[in-house]
Short mmCIF file of C-alpha atoms in Angstrom, two decimals:
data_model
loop_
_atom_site.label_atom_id
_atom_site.label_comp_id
_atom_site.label_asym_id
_atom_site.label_seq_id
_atom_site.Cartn_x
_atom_site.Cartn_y
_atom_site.Cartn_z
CA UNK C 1 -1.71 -20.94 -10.38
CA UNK C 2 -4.29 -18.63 -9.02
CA UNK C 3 -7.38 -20.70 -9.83
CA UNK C 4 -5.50 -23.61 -7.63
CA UNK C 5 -5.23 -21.04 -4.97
CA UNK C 6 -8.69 -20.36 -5.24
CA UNK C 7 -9.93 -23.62 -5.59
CA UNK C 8 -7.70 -24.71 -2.31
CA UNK C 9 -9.31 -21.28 -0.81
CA UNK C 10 -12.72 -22.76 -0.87
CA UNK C 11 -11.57 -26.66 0.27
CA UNK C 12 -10.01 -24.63 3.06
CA UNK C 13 -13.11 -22.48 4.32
CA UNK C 14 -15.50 -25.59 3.89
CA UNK C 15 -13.41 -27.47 5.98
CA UNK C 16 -13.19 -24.98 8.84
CA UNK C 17 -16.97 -25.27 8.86
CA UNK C 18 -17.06 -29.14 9.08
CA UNK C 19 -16.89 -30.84 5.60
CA UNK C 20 -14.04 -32.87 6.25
CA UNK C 21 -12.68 -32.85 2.42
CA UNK C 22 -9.23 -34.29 0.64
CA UNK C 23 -8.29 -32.07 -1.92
CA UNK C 24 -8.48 -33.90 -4.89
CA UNK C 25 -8.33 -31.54 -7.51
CA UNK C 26 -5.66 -32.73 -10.57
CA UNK C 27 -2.76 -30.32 -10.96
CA UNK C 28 -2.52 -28.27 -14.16
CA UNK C 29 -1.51 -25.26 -15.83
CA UNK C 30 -0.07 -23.35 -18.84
CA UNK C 31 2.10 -21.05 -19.94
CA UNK C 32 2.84 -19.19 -23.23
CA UNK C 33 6.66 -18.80 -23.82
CA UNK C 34 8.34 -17.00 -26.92
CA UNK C 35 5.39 -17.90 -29.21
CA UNK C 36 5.23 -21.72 -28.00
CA UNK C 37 2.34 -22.79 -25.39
CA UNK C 38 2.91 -25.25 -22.82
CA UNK C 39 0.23 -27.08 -21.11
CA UNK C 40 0.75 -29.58 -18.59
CA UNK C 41 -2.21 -31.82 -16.37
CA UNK C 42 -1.15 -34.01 -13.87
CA UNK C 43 2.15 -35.09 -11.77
CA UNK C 44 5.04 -36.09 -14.61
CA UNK C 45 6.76 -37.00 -12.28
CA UNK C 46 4.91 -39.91 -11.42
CA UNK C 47 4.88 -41.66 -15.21
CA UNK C 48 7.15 -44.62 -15.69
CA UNK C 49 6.53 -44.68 -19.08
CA UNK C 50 6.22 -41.92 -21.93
CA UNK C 51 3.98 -41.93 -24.56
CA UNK C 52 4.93 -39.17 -27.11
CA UNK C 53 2.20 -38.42 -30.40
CA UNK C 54 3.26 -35.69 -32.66
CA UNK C 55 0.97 -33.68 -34.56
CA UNK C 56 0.65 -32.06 -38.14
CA UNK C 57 1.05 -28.64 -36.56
CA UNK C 58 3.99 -29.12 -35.06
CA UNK C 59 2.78 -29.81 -31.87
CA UNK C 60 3.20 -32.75 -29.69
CA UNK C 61 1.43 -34.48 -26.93
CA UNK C 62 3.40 -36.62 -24.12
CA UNK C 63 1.31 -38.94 -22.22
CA UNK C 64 3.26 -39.86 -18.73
CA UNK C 65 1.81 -43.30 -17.77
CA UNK C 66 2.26 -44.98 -14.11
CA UNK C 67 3.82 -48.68 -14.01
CA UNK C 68 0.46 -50.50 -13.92
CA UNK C 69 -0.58 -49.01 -17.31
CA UNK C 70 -2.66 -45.50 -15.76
CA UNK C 71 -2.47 -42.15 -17.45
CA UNK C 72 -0.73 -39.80 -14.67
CA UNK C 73 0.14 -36.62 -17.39
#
């Protein structure tokens, strides 16, 4: 979370001076719990559609996809 604050830090103080900018940056972060790591990029929230690949380690990837087909998570 603290390189969003950062990044929204910066958006902030170049738009006090003028720029004018959306932020635009996607969403993301991770988190190590009891041995597992979670990493998440993007708004899940806005998938209609999951995709889910697992992997030879173990691991697995989810893919959220919007109604017209575009990756979202």
């Amino acid at each position: 979370a603290w390189r969003n604050a950062q990044e929204q830090g910066a958006l902030a103080a170049s738009n006090m001076l003028g720029a004018g900018k959306a932020h635009e940056a996607v969403p993301w972060f991770w988190s190590d719990q009891y041995g597992l790591t979670l990493q998440i990029s993007g708004l899940s929230d806005e998938g209609s559609k999951v995709v889910r690949r697992d992997l030879d380690d173990g691991a697995l990837i989810l893919f959220h996809l919007a109604q017209d087909g575009r990756l979202v998570a």
